[in-house]
Amino acid sequence: MCGIVGVVGNSKAIEIVTTGLSRLEYRGYDSAGVAALDEAGDLHTCKEVGKLAALLEKIPAFTKRVGATSTAIGHTRWATHGEPSVTNAHPHVGTMGPFTLAVVHNGIIENHTALRTKLSASGAKFVSATDTETLPFALAHALQQGAASPLAAVQQLLPTLHGNFALVAMAQGVPDELWGTRRGAPLCVGLGQGAANYLVSDPLALAGICERFMFLEDNDVVHVTPHTIEIFAAGERVVRPVQTLDLSADASGKQGFKHFMLKEIHEQPAVVARILSAHTHATTRLPALEFSPTIAASLASATAINIVACGTAYYAGMVGKYYLEQLARIPVNVDVASEFRYRNPPLVAGGVFIAISQSGETADTLAALEHAKAHGQTILVFTNSPHSSMARAADCTIPLLANREIAVASTKAFTAMVLNLLLFALQLGLQRNLLTAAAVQEVIQQLRELPTQLQEQLEHTVPIQSLANNLATMPGRSLLYLGRGLLAPMASEGAIKIKEISYLHAESYPSGEMKHGPIALVEPGLPVINLAASNDGLLEKTLSNLQEVAARRGEVILIADSAATSQLPANLQAIVITVPTVHPLLLPFSFSIPLQLLAYFTATAKGTDVDQPRNLAKSVTVE
Ligand code: F6R
């Protein structure tokens, strides 16, 4: 979602801010802007709508106008309040009496209307439609009313704000000082070498500049100068631990691939190998996820598990439900986080709650997690971001180990979620004496062969490309995805992927649901993508569903292993994409590749912006 970069004490402040913003582009945004103080301490802003390239065109003239500066803040905005426009882009500036401040902000100030009314009555002249603009006016107003410093003004303002947010402020006439605060949205301090420090919403913005970071806690207020970092919680000075991060892999670029998404699809064999090496035992060949004695005890006694997630992570959760129920015989409820958080579901004391999130920052999932925590659940988080808000709130974090995912459409993180959930379910099944060590070792052995199998799939993509070319130019704009068992959530994952990046409308259903409604959609030429395996005990049923589509002259597309495709009735015309035959528990992996590539090639054939599809953001930090 939005991105924040702030710099003090570096003579290349504007350049660092714009480079940082370009590293955060992947998060999704629709306008961008920079503010800087000139040598006299005067505040200047430069903003543009659309891609960062549009802002960058204006930056040479802006830099000339500002002259030497070492204090700058910048922002990429994903519109929530007010359309994408130059006026609504951040930084926002507010003047009250002699005080002028500029603010960049992620998240939402939910009580902005009340603040706006109050500040307007005190003379604030608003120009934008944003919630953010209330912030610089509120800070300037607090100073006008006698707050001793901008730090005191931020401390006064914080308890009056509702919602989840992170903000960074600078003040006219006060060079080399920044102030920030956060609640529910990330903000961290980058510790510069020498006389410079930074405030960013994501350390990636500072790849190559900083290695050491302090992650702020909810309701921390920070004051940063080139030589000092002061953090306050409830008015008291606090110290947050310094974490050293290696961002080189995260910032390694597309490495010759046309898009980050394609690169990340191709990284999956390596991701699988990395997870197996870290989360299985080299000699016993058993899962080796590490749990503290308390967590292990909670897992041993758990009678039910709640899994909560959004989007693709939710579909991974559906696969996880299947694994946990089949392998560990634990009843699992999977919820979309935005529903769970407001439904107030009954939660048994001592229950286990699992949040799954690539970013670890998704607002709905985080809120659901906080709800579960408040109701005495043991919180496990499967996340790709070990320093995220969810990881910090969890009792135990299972790192996904997918390395940074840049493309908005999730691919390798999904695979990493599913693999870690499978290892988790195998470990629980073993601990509960439901599985023998030999049975688990057999699955792990099959998993070890997966990187080679996935690699082979990635090297044979011609049939998928030709299907994608057909889909991209088909007269209709709708698709159906069907699957059963483990392939039902995979059908949903295939549908969300193609929707996100190719903008084709795609519905997914468990195949058995077809005749309860969706079959009414089938008309001549409607592409129906069926997922089928020869060894999950469900093939016969799936083949009947194919016949039902064919009878209505829908376009039958079958993604299946060769043993399944060989059972197709001779008179049934179908476009076939073959996947390797794998252990039935491994179906999500072998089906992921064609589903991801189909979405990717359809999008490239349509010429859409694959890595940053319209309206979407990588990390959804607002409701
Ligand atoms: C789909 C996609 C989204 C995310 C969802 C949850 O490709 O990327 O549906 O899966 O927004 O995000 P995380 O996993 O960060 O909580």
PDB file of C-alpha atoms in Angstrom, residues 195-331:
ATOM      1  CA  ALA A 195      25.481  11.833  10.655  1.00  0.00           C
ATOM      2  CA  ALA A 196      22.203  10.696   9.098  1.00  0.00           C
ATOM      3  CA  ASN A 197      19.090   8.824  10.145  1.00  0.00           C
ATOM      4  CA  TYR A 198      15.926   7.725   8.395  1.00  0.00           C
ATOM      5  CA  LEU A 199      12.244   6.953   8.994  1.00  0.00           C
ATOM      6  CA  VAL A 200      10.604   4.470   6.607  1.00  0.00           C
ATOM      7  CA  SER A 201       7.511   2.298   6.424  1.00  0.00           C
ATOM      8  CA  ASP A 202       9.541  -0.595   4.992  1.00  0.00           C
ATOM      9  CA  PRO A 203      13.309  -1.200   5.391  1.00  0.00           C
ATOM     10  CA  LEU A 204      13.512  -2.163   1.711  1.00  0.00           C
ATOM     11  CA  ALA A 205      13.368   1.575   0.924  1.00  0.00           C
ATOM     12  CA  LEU A 206      16.853   1.859   2.423  1.00  0.00           C
ATOM     13  CA  ALA A 207      18.513  -1.145   0.761  1.00  0.00           C
ATOM     14  CA  GLY A 208      22.138  -0.202   0.179  1.00  0.00           C
ATOM     15  CA  ILE A 209      21.889   2.729   2.628  1.00  0.00           C
ATOM     16  CA  CYS A 210      21.203   1.095   6.017  1.00  0.00           C
ATOM     17  CA  GLU A 211      21.518  -2.326   7.521  1.00  0.00           C
ATOM     18  CA  ARG A 212      20.408  -1.546  11.076  1.00  0.00           C
ATOM     19  CA  PHE A 213      16.804  -0.790  11.931  1.00  0.00           C
ATOM     20  CA  MET A 214      14.606  -0.174  14.973  1.00  0.00           C
ATOM     21  CA  PHE A 215      10.988  -1.240  14.520  1.00  0.00           C
ATOM     22  CA  LEU A 216       8.586   1.027  16.378  1.00  0.00           C
ATOM     23  CA  GLU A 217       5.819  -0.425  18.523  1.00  0.00           C
ATOM     24  CA  ASP A 218       2.205   0.731  18.400  1.00  0.00           C
ATOM     25  CA  ASN A 219       1.818   4.259  19.838  1.00  0.00           C
ATOM     26  CA  ASP A 220       5.561   4.940  19.957  1.00  0.00           C
ATOM     27  CA  VAL A 221       6.515   8.513  19.116  1.00  0.00           C
ATOM     28  CA  VAL A 222       9.931   9.074  17.592  1.00  0.00           C
ATOM     29  CA  HIS A 223      12.115  12.152  17.173  1.00  0.00           C
ATOM     30  CA  VAL A 224      14.997  11.725  14.772  1.00  0.00           C
ATOM     31  CA  THR A 225      17.944  14.034  14.109  1.00  0.00           C
ATOM     32  CA  PRO A 226      21.182  13.220  12.275  1.00  0.00           C
ATOM     33  CA  HIS A 227      22.840  12.212  15.562  1.00  0.00           C
ATOM     34  CA  THR A 228      19.993  11.165  17.847  1.00  0.00           C
ATOM     35  CA  ILE A 229      17.004   8.849  17.943  1.00  0.00           C
ATOM     36  CA  GLU A 230      14.562   9.356  20.804  1.00  0.00           C
ATOM     37  CA  ILE A 231      11.611   7.003  21.161  1.00  0.00           C
ATOM     38  CA  PHE A 232       8.790   7.596  23.642  1.00  0.00           C
ATOM     39  CA  ALA A 233       5.996   5.268  24.770  1.00  0.00           C
ATOM     40  CA  ALA A 234       3.279   6.873  26.920  1.00  0.00           C
ATOM     41  CA  GLY A 235       5.590   9.852  27.401  1.00  0.00           C
ATOM     42  CA  GLU A 236       8.523   7.789  28.725  1.00  0.00           C
ATOM     43  CA  ARG A 237      11.822   7.288  26.875  1.00  0.00           C
ATOM     44  CA  VAL A 238      12.118   3.689  25.653  1.00  0.00           C
ATOM     45  CA  VAL A 239      14.710   1.735  23.712  1.00  0.00           C
ATOM     46  CA  ARG A 240      13.722  -0.544  20.862  1.00  0.00           C
ATOM     47  CA  PRO A 241      16.073  -3.339  19.812  1.00  0.00           C
ATOM     48  CA  VAL A 242      18.314  -2.788  16.805  1.00  0.00           C
ATOM     49  CA  GLN A 243      17.905  -5.475  14.127  1.00  0.00           C
ATOM     50  CA  THR A 244      20.471  -6.006  11.404  1.00  0.00           C
ATOM     51  CA  LEU A 245      18.871  -6.941   8.094  1.00  0.00           C
ATOM     52  CA  ASP A 246      20.447  -8.209   4.916  1.00  0.00           C
ATOM     53  CA  LEU A 247      18.317  -6.630   2.200  1.00  0.00           C
ATOM     54  CA  SER A 248      20.528  -7.661  -0.720  1.00  0.00           C
ATOM     55  CA  ALA A 249      18.307 -10.583  -1.856  1.00  0.00           C
ATOM     56  CA  ASP A 250      15.211  -8.410  -1.471  1.00  0.00           C
ATOM     57  CA  ALA A 251      16.661  -5.672  -3.643  1.00  0.00           C
ATOM     58  CA  SER A 252      18.189  -7.911  -6.278  1.00  0.00           C
ATOM     59  CA  GLY A 253      15.935  -6.749  -9.113  1.00  0.00           C
ATOM     60  CA  LYS A 254      14.304  -8.806 -11.870  1.00  0.00           C
ATOM     61  CA  GLN A 255      17.476 -10.727 -12.704  1.00  0.00           C
ATOM     62  CA  GLY A 256      16.732 -10.886 -16.406  1.00  0.00           C
ATOM     63  CA  PHE A 257      13.055 -11.799 -16.087  1.00  0.00           C
ATOM     64  CA  LYS A 258      10.543  -9.527 -17.779  1.00  0.00           C
ATOM     65  CA  HIS A 259       8.492  -9.160 -14.594  1.00  0.00           C
ATOM     66  CA  PHE A 260       8.991  -9.768 -10.871  1.00  0.00           C
ATOM     67  CA  MET A 261       6.022 -12.122 -10.995  1.00  0.00           C
ATOM     68  CA  LEU A 262       7.737 -14.371 -13.549  1.00  0.00           C
ATOM     69  CA  LYS A 263      10.953 -14.289 -11.543  1.00  0.00           C
ATOM     70  CA  GLU A 264       9.056 -15.248  -8.398  1.00  0.00           C
ATOM     71  CA  ILE A 265       7.234 -18.088 -10.147  1.00  0.00           C
ATOM     72  CA  HIS A 266      10.647 -19.377 -11.215  1.00  0.00           C
ATOM     73  CA  GLU A 267      12.019 -19.061  -7.688  1.00  0.00           C
ATOM     74  CA  GLN A 268       9.612 -21.685  -6.362  1.00  0.00           C
ATOM     75  CA  PRO A 269      11.899 -24.726  -6.717  1.00  0.00           C
ATOM     76  CA  ALA A 270      14.513 -22.857  -4.646  1.00  0.00           C
ATOM     77  CA  VAL A 271      11.891 -21.760  -2.099  1.00  0.00           C
ATOM     78  CA  VAL A 272      10.730 -25.357  -1.618  1.00  0.00           C
ATOM     79  CA  ALA A 273      14.329 -26.532  -1.189  1.00  0.00           C
ATOM     80  CA  ARG A 274      15.065 -23.728   1.309  1.00  0.00           C
ATOM     81  CA  ILE A 275      12.014 -24.531   3.437  1.00  0.00           C
ATOM     82  CA  LEU A 276      12.763 -28.254   3.451  1.00  0.00           C
ATOM     83  CA  SER A 277      16.329 -27.597   4.460  1.00  0.00           C
ATOM     84  CA  ALA A 278      15.283 -25.267   7.323  1.00  0.00           C
ATOM     85  CA  HIS A 279      12.117 -26.991   8.512  1.00  0.00           C
ATOM     86  CA  THR A 280      12.933 -30.693   8.198  1.00  0.00           C
ATOM     87  CA  HIS A 281      15.552 -32.711  10.000  1.00  0.00           C
ATOM     88  CA  ALA A 282      18.511 -33.630   7.766  1.00  0.00           C
ATOM     89  CA  THR A 283      18.992 -37.131   9.156  1.00  0.00           C
ATOM     90  CA  THR A 284      15.601 -38.228  10.542  1.00  0.00           C
ATOM     91  CA  ARG A 285      13.840 -36.681   7.518  1.00  0.00           C
ATOM     92  CA  LEU A 286      10.999 -35.540   9.764  1.00  0.00           C
ATOM     93  CA  PRO A 287       9.479 -32.060  10.096  1.00  0.00           C
ATOM     94  CA  ALA A 288      11.472 -29.883  12.492  1.00  0.00           C
ATOM     95  CA  LEU A 289       9.411 -26.765  13.173  1.00  0.00           C
ATOM     96  CA  GLU A 290      10.624 -25.331  16.473  1.00  0.00           C
ATOM     97  CA  PHE A 291       8.116 -24.577  19.234  1.00  0.00           C
ATOM     98  CA  SER A 292       8.725 -23.461  22.807  1.00  0.00           C
ATOM     99  CA  PRO A 293       7.493 -25.891  25.481  1.00  0.00           C
ATOM    100  CA  THR A 294       4.420 -23.665  26.102  1.00  0.00           C
ATOM    101  CA  ILE A 295       3.439 -23.580  22.447  1.00  0.00           C
ATOM    102  CA  ALA A 296       4.115 -27.298  22.062  1.00  0.00           C
ATOM    103  CA  ALA A 297       1.790 -27.932  25.034  1.00  0.00           C
ATOM    104  CA  SER A 298      -0.957 -25.733  23.499  1.00  0.00           C
ATOM    105  CA  LEU A 299      -0.642 -27.581  20.195  1.00  0.00           C
ATOM    106  CA  ALA A 300      -0.712 -30.960  21.921  1.00  0.00           C
ATOM    107  CA  SER A 301      -3.944 -30.151  23.753  1.00  0.00           C
ATOM    108  CA  ALA A 302      -5.666 -28.186  20.961  1.00  0.00           C
ATOM    109  CA  THR A 303      -9.121 -29.522  20.119  1.00  0.00           C
ATOM    110  CA  ALA A 304      -9.794 -27.009  17.347  1.00  0.00           C
ATOM    111  CA  ILE A 305      -7.872 -24.494  15.274  1.00  0.00           C
ATOM    112  CA  ASN A 306      -9.033 -21.225  13.754  1.00  0.00           C
ATOM    113  CA  ILE A 307      -7.178 -20.103  10.644  1.00  0.00           C
ATOM    114  CA  VAL A 308      -7.661 -16.516   9.485  1.00  0.00           C
ATOM    115  CA  ALA A 309      -6.262 -14.817   6.384  1.00  0.00           C
ATOM    116  CA  CYS A 310      -7.204 -12.782   3.288  1.00  0.00           C
ATOM    117  CA  GLY A 311      -7.083 -13.436  -0.455  1.00  0.00           C
ATOM    118  CA  THR A 312      -4.456 -15.893  -1.583  1.00  0.00           C
ATOM    119  CA  ALA A 313      -3.361 -16.497   2.016  1.00  0.00           C
ATOM    120  CA  TYR A 314      -6.962 -17.528   2.745  1.00  0.00           C
ATOM    121  CA  TYR A 315      -6.811 -20.145  -0.019  1.00  0.00           C
ATOM    122  CA  ALA A 316      -3.535 -21.407   1.468  1.00  0.00           C
ATOM    123  CA  GLY A 317      -5.468 -21.622   4.733  1.00  0.00           C
ATOM    124  CA  MET A 318      -8.124 -23.745   3.021  1.00  0.00           C
ATOM    125  CA  VAL A 319      -5.378 -26.122   1.865  1.00  0.00           C
ATOM    126  CA  GLY A 320      -4.030 -26.062   5.442  1.00  0.00           C
ATOM    127  CA  LYS A 321      -7.455 -27.043   6.774  1.00  0.00           C
ATOM    128  CA  TYR A 322      -7.404 -30.098   4.547  1.00  0.00           C
ATOM    129  CA  TYR A 323      -3.908 -31.043   5.737  1.00  0.00           C
ATOM    130  CA  LEU A 324      -4.612 -30.502   9.440  1.00  0.00           C
ATOM    131  CA  GLU A 325      -7.909 -32.344   9.354  1.00  0.00           C
ATOM    132  CA  GLN A 326      -6.566 -35.274   7.337  1.00  0.00           C
ATOM    133  CA  LEU A 327      -3.169 -35.648   8.974  1.00  0.00           C
ATOM    134  CA  ALA A 328      -3.703 -34.455  12.558  1.00  0.00           C
ATOM    135  CA  ARG A 329      -7.472 -35.006  12.818  1.00  0.00           C
ATOM    136  CA  ILE A 330      -7.988 -31.530  14.312  1.00  0.00           C
ATOM    137  CA  PRO A 331     -11.194 -29.699  13.299  1.00  0.00           C
TER     138      PRO A 331
END
